Coordinates of C-alpha atoms and ligand atoms in Angstrom, one line a residue:
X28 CA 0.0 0.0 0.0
X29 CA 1.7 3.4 -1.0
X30 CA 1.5 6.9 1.0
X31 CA 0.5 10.3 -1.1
X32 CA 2.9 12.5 -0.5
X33 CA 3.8 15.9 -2.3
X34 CA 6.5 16.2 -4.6
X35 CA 6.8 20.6 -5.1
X36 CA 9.1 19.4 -8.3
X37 CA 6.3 17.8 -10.2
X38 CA 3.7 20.0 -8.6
X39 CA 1.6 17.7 -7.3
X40 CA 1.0 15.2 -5.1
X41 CA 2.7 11.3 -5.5
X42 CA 2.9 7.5 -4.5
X43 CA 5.4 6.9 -2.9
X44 CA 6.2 3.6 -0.2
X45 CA 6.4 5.5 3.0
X46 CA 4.6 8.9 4.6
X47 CA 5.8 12.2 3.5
X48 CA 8.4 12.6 6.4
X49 CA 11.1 15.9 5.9
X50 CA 14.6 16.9 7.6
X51 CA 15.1 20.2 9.5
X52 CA 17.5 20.9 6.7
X53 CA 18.2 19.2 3.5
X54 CA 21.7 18.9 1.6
X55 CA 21.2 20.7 -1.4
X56 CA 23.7 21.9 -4.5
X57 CA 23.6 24.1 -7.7
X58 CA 26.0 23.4 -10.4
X59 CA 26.7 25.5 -13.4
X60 CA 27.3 23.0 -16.6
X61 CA 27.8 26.0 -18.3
X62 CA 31.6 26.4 -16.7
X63 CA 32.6 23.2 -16.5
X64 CA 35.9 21.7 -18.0
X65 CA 35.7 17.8 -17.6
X66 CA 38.8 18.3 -15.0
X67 CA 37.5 15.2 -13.1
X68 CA 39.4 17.1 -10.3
X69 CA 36.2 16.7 -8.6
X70 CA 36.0 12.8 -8.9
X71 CA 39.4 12.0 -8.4
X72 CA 38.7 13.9 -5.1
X73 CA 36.1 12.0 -4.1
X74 CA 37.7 9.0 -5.1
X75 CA 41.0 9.7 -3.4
X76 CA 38.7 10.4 -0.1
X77 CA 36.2 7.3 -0.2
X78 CA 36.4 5.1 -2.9
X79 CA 40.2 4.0 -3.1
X80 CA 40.3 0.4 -1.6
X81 CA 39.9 -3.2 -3.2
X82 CA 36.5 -3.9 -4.6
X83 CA 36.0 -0.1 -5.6
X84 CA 38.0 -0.2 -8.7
X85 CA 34.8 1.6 -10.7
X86 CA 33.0 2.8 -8.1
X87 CA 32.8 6.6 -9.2
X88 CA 30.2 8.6 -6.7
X89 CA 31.0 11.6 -8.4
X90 CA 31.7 11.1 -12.0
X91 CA 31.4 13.8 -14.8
X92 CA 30.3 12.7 -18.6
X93 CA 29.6 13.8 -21.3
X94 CA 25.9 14.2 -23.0
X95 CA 24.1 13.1 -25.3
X96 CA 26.3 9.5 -25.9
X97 CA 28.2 9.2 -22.0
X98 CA 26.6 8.1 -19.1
X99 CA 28.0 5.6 -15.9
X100 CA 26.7 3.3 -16.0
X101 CA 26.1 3.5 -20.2
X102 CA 23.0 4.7 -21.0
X103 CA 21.7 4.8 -17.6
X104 CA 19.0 8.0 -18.0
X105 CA 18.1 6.4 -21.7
X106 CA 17.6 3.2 -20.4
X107 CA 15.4 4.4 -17.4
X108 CA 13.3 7.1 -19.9
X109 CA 12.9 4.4 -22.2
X110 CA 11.3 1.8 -19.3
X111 CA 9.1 4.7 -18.1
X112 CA 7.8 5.4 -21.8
X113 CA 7.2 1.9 -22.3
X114 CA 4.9 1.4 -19.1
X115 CA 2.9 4.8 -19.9
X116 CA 3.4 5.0 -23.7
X117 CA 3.2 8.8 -24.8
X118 CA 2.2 10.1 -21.1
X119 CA 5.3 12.0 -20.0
X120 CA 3.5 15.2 -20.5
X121 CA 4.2 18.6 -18.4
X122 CA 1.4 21.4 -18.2
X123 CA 4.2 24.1 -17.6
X124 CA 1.5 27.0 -17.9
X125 CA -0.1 25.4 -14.6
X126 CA 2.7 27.5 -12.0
X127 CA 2.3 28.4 -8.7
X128 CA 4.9 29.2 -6.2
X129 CA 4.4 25.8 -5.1
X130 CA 4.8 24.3 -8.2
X131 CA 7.1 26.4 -9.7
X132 CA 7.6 24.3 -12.9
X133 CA 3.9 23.3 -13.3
X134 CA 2.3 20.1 -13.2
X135 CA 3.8 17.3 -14.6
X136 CA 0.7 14.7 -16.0
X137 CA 2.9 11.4 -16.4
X138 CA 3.9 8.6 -14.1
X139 CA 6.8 8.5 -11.9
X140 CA 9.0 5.5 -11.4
X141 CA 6.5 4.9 -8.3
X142 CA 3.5 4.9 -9.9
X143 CA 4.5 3.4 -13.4
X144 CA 6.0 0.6 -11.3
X145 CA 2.5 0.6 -9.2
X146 CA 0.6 0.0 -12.6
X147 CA 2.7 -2.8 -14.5
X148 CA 2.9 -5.0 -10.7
X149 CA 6.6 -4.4 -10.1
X150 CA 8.3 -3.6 -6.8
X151 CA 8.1 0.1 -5.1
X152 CA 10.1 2.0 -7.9
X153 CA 10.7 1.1 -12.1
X154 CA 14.6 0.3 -12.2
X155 CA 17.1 -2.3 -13.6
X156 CA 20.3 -3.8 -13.0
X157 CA 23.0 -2.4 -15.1
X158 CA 25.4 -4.9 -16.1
X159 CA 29.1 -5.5 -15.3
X160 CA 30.0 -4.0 -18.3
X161 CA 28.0 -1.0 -18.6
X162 CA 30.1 0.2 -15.1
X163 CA 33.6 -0.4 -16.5
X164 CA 34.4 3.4 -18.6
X165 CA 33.2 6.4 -16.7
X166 CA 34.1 8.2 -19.6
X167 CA 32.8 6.7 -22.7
X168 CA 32.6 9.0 -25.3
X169 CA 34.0 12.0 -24.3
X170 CA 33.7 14.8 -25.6
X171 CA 32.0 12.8 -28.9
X172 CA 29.9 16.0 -30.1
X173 CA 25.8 15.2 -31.8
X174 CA 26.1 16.1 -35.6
X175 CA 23.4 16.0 -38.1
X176 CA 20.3 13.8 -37.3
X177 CA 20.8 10.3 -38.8
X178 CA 25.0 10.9 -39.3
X179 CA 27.2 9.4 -37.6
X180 CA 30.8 11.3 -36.6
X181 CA 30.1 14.5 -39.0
X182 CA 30.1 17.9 -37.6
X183 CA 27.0 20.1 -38.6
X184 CA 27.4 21.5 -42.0
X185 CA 25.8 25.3 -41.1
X186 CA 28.6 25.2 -38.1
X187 CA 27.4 26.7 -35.0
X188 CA 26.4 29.5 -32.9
X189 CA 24.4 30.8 -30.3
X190 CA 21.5 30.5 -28.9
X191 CA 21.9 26.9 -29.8
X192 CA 24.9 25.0 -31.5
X193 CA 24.3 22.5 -34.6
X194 CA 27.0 20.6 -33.3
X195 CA 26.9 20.1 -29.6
X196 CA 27.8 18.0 -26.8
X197 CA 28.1 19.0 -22.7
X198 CA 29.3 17.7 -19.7
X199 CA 27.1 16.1 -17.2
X200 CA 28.1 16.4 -13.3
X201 CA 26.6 13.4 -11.1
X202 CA 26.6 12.7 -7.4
X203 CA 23.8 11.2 -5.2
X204 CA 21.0 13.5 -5.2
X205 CA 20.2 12.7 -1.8
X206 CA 16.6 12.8 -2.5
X207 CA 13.5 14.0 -0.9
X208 CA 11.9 10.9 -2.0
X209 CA 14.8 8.3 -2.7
X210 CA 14.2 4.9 -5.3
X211 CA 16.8 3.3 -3.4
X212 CA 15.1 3.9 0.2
X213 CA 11.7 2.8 -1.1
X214 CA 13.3 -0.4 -2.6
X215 CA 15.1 -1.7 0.0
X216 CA 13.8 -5.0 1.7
X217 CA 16.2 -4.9 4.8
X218 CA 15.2 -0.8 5.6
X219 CA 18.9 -0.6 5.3
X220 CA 18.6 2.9 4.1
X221 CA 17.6 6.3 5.8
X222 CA 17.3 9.9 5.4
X223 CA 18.9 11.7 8.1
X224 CA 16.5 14.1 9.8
X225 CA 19.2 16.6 10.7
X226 CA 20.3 17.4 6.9
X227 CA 18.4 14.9 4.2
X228 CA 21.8 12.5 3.3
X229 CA 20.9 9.9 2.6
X230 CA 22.7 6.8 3.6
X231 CA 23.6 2.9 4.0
X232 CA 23.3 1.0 7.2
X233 CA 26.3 -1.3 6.1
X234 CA 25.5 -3.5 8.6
X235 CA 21.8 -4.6 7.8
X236 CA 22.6 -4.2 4.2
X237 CA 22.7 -8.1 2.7
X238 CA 23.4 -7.1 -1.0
X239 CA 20.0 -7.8 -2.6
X240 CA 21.2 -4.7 -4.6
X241 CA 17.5 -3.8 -4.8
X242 CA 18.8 -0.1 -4.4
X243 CA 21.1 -0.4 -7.2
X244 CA 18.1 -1.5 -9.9
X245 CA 15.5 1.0 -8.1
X246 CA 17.6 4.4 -7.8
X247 CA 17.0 5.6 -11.1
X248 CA 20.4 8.0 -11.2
X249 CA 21.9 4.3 -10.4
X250 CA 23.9 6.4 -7.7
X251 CA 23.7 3.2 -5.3
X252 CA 26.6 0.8 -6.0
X253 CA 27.7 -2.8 -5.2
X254 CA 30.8 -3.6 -3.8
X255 CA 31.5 -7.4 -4.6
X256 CA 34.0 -7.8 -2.3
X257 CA 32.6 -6.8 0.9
X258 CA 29.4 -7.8 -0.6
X259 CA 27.2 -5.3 0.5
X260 CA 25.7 -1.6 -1.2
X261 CA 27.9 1.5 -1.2
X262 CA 26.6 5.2 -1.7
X263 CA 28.0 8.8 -1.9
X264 CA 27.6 9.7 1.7
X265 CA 27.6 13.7 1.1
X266 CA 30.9 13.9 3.2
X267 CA 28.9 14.0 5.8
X268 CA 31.3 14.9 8.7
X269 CA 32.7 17.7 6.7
X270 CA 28.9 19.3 6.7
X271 CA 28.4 18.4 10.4
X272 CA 31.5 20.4 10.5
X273 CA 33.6 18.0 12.5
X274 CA 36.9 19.1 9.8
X275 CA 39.3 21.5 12.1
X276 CA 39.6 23.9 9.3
X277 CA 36.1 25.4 9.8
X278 CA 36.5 25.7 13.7
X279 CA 33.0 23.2 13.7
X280 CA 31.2 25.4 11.4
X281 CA 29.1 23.0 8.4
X282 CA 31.8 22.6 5.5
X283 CA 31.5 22.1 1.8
X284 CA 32.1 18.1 0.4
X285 CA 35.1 17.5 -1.4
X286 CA 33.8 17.3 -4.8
X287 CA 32.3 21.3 -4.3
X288 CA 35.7 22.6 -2.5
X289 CA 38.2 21.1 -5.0
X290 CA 36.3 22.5 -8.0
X291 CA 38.4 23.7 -11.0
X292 CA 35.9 25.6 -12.7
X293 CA 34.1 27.4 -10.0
X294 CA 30.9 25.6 -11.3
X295 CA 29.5 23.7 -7.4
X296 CA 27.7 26.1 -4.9
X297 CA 26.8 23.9 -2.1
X298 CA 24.5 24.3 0.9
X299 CA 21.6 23.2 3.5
X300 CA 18.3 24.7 2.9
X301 CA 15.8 25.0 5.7
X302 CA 12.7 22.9 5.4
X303 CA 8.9 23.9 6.6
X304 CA 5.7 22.0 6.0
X305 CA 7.4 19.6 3.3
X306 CA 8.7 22.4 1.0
X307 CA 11.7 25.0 0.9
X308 CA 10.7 27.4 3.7
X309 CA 11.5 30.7 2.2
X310 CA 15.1 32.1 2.9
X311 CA 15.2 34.6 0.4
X312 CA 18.7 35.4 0.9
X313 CA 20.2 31.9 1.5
X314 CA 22.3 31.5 -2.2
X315 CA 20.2 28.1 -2.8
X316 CA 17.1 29.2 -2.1
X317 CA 18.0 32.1 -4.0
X318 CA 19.1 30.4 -7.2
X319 CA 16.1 27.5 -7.4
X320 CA 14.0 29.1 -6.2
X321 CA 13.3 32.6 -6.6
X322 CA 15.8 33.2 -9.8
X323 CA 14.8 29.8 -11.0
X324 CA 18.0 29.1 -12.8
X325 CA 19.0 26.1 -11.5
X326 CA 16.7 23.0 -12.4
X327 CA 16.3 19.6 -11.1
X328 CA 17.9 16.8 -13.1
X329 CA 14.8 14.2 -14.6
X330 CA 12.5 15.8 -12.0
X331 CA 9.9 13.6 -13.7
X332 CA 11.5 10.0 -12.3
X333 CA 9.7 11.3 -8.8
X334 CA 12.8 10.9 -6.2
X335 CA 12.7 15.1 -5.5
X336 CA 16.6 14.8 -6.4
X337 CA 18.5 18.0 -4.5
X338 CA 21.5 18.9 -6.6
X339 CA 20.3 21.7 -8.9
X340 CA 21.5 22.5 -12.4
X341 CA 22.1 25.4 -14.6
X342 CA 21.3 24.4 -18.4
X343 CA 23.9 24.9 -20.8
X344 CA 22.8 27.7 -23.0
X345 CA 24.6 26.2 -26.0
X346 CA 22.6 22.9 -26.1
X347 CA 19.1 22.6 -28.0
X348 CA 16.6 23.1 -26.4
X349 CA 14.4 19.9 -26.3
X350 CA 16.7 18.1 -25.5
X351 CA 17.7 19.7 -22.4
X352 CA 13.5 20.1 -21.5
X353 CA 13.1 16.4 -21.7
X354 CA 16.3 16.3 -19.2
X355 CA 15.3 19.3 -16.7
X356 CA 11.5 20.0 -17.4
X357 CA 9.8 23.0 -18.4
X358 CA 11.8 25.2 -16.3
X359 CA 14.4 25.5 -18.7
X360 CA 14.1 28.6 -21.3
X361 CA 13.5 30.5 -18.6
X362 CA 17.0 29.3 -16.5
X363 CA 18.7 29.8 -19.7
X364 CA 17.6 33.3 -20.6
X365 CA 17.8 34.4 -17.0
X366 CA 21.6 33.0 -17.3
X367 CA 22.3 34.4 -20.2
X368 CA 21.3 37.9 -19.4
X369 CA 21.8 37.9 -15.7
X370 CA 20.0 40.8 -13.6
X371 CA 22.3 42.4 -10.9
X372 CA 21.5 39.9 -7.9
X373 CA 21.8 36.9 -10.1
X374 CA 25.5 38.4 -11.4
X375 CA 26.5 39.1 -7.6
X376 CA 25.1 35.3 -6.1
X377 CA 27.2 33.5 -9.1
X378 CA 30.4 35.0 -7.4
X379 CA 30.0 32.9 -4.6
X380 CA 31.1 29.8 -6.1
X381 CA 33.9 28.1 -4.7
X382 CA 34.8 30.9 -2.8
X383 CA 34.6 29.3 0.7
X384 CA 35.0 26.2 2.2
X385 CA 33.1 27.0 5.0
X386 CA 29.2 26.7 3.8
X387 CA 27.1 30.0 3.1
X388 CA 24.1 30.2 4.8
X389 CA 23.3 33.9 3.8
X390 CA 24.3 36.6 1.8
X391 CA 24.3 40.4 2.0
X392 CA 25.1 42.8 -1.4
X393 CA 27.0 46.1 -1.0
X394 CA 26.5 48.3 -4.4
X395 CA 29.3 49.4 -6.5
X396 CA 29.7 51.7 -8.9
X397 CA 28.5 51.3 -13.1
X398 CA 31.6 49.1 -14.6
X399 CA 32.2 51.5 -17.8
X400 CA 31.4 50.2 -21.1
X401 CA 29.1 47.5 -20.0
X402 CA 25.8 46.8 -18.3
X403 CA 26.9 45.6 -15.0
X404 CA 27.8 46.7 -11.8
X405 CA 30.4 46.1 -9.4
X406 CA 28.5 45.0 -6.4
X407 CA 30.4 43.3 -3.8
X408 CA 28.5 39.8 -2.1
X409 CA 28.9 39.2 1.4
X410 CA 28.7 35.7 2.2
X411 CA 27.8 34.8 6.3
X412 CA 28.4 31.2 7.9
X413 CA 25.7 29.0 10.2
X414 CA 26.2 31.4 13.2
X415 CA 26.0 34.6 10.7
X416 CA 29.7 36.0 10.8
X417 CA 30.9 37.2 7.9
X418 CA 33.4 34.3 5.7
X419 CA 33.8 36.1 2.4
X420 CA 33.5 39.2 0.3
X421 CA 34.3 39.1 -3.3
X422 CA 33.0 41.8 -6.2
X423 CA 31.9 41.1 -9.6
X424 CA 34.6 42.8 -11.1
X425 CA 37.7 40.5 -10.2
X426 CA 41.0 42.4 -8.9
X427 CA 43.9 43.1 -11.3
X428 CA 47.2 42.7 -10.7
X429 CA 50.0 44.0 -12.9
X430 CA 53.2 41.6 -12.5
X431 CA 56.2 44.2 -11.9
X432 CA 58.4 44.6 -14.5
X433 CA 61.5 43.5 -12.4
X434 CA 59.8 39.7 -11.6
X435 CA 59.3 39.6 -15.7
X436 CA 60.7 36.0 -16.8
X437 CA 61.8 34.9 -13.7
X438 CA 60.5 32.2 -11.7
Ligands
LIG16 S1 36.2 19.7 -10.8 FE1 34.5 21.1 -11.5 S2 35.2 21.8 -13.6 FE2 36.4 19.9 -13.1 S3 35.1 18.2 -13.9 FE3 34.5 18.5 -11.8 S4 32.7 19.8 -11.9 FE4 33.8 20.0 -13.8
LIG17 S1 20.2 9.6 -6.3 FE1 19.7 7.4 -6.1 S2 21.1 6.7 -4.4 FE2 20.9 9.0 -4.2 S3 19.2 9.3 -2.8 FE3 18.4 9.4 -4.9 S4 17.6 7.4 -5.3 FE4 19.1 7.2 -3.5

């Protein structure tokens, strides 16, 4: 027998196994595709952190890849789109003109991977078991660009530019999304996996785990992974003592994981958002809340698979545009124009990423003067920590600094 609970992503109410049950604070993230270089600083850190003994030779947590051909495992969010279609054939419909502040993408009208499972008699969420193989390259086809329709390995003969490029490909950052409504909590027979109530991480009880790998075939960002040595399910567990703030750099103040903090490109904002009556309590000045919700920017990744994920994504501008709708909803020509053409606040909250370790719970923005020649300003961010002291300041307009002439060509 499934609960109704309310999912704000989909704008509605869903099945789901358990009641609707929320943290005080949830573990939430934005990432900007839009800056990112395919580094894989950001794996290797989390590798080099959790993932580094026997048995976790391709266990990736984080990973990066590139869309439309990548994915780990292969063809993962293909694989799952194409089981959803097939149990509700032609139903994966939004009403995006249906919005609401509680619904802030609309109403989506299609089945989740709760309730499609529900209606073809399967278990709690629509999954499958990726094989051996299909986890062995984290990286296949990188940076492989999509042509022409129907050619294979040709560039686009009108070449490209903007708004959207002929010849495209992007990269695709994945962790956990530590779910409001997790496939691999619902699926498991053992209730080996829980939420936490303080911030929403989701994690594995290795002890009552047996293995079934039930969460690996029902978490449809096949972010659960099996660990054949040990013989029991392993998970991205947020670095979770870095956001209690037990790390001695941040003096027991909630830090950043080490995917966010070792970030090349600037592209990872991460934080805790405050929770209320099963929804975002507003926090109008909290950067997250800010960018998902007010600014709307930053989009959920397959909202429609029904798990509420919580890391947060702004759309590559570059990238046509139904095929980033099918990936982020309806949300998404509004992110990209409101990227594109940024208004003053949205200019001044981007400068906060990766600019502390320590997490920002709040920001405050001093106004600078008209930058000649161009339409912004350079208005300097404040960022403050849990107990509201100040931990940063940067301005949009970056500092310069001339190398004197006497250091010239030495080292
Ligand atoms: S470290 Fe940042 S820029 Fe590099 S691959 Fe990871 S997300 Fe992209
Ligand atoms: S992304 Fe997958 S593993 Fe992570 S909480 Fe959601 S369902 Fe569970």
């Amino acid at each position: 027998m499934m609960a109704t609970v309310f999912n704000w992503q989909l704008g509605r109410e869903m099945d789901y196994r358990f009641e609707e049950a929320h943290p005080q604070r949830q573990f939430a993230a934005v990432f900007n595709i839009n800056r990112c270089i395919a580094c894989q600083t950001c794996s290797l850190a989390c590798k080099s952190t959790w993932t580094f003994s026997r048995g976790q030779e391709f266990v990736w947590w984080n990973n990066v890849e590139t869309k439309p051909y990548g994915g780990y495992p292969h063809h993962w969010d293909v694989k799952l789109l194409k089981l959803l279609e097939d149990a509700n054939p032609g139903g994966q419909a939004w009403n995006g003109s249906q919005r609401a502040d509680r619904q802030p993408y609309g109403v989506y009208n299609g089945q989740t991977i709760f309730e499609a499972a529900a209606g073809i008699g399967k278990e709690n969420a629509l999954g499958y078991l990726p094989s051996d193989l299909e986890w062995t390259a984290p990286n296949l086809y990188e940076d492989t660009a999509k042509g022409p329709p129907g050619a294979r390995n040709e560039m686009h003969p009108e070449g490209t530019q903007l708004p959207e490029h002929n010849t495209w490909f992007f990269y695709l950052q994945r962790i956990c999304n530590h779910c409001t409504y997790p496939g691999c909590l619902a699926a498991c027979p053992r209730n080996a996996i829980y939420k936490r109530p303080e911030d929403g991480i989701v994690l594995i009880d290795q002890e009552r785990c047996r293995g079934y790998r039930k969460c690996v075939e029902q978490c449809p960002y096949k972010k659960s992974m099996y660990r054949p040595n040990t013989r029991v399910a392993e998970k991205c567990v947020a670095c979770y003592p870095r956001v209690e703030g037990s790390d001695p750099l941040t003096g027991g103040l909630p830090m950043e994981t080490r995917c966010v903090a070792t970030c090349v490109g600037k592209i990872r904002l991460q934080g805790l958002v405050r929770i209320e009556d099963g929804d975002w309590a507003e926090d109008r000045n909290n950067p997250l809340y800010y960018l998902v919700r007010v600014e709307r920017v930053a989009l959920p990744l397959y909202p429609q698979f029904g798990t509420e994920p919580n890391i947060y994504y702004i759309p590559p501008r570059w990238v046509p545009r139904p095929y980033l709708r099918q990936m982020f909803g309806p949300g998404v020509d509004e992110a990209i124009d409101r990227y594109t053409k940024p208004s003053r606040e949205l200019l001044a909250v981007l400068q906060l990423f990766r600019v502390s370790q320590t997490i920002v719970f709040r920001y405050e923005i001093e106004e600078g003067e008209k930058i000649p020649g161009t339409e912004m300003y350079n208005d300097t961010i404040i960022g403050f920590d849990r107990d509201g002291n100040e931990i940063v300041r940067v301005s949009v307009l970056e500092p310069f600094h001339v190398r004197p002439q006497k250091y010239q060509n030495s080292i």
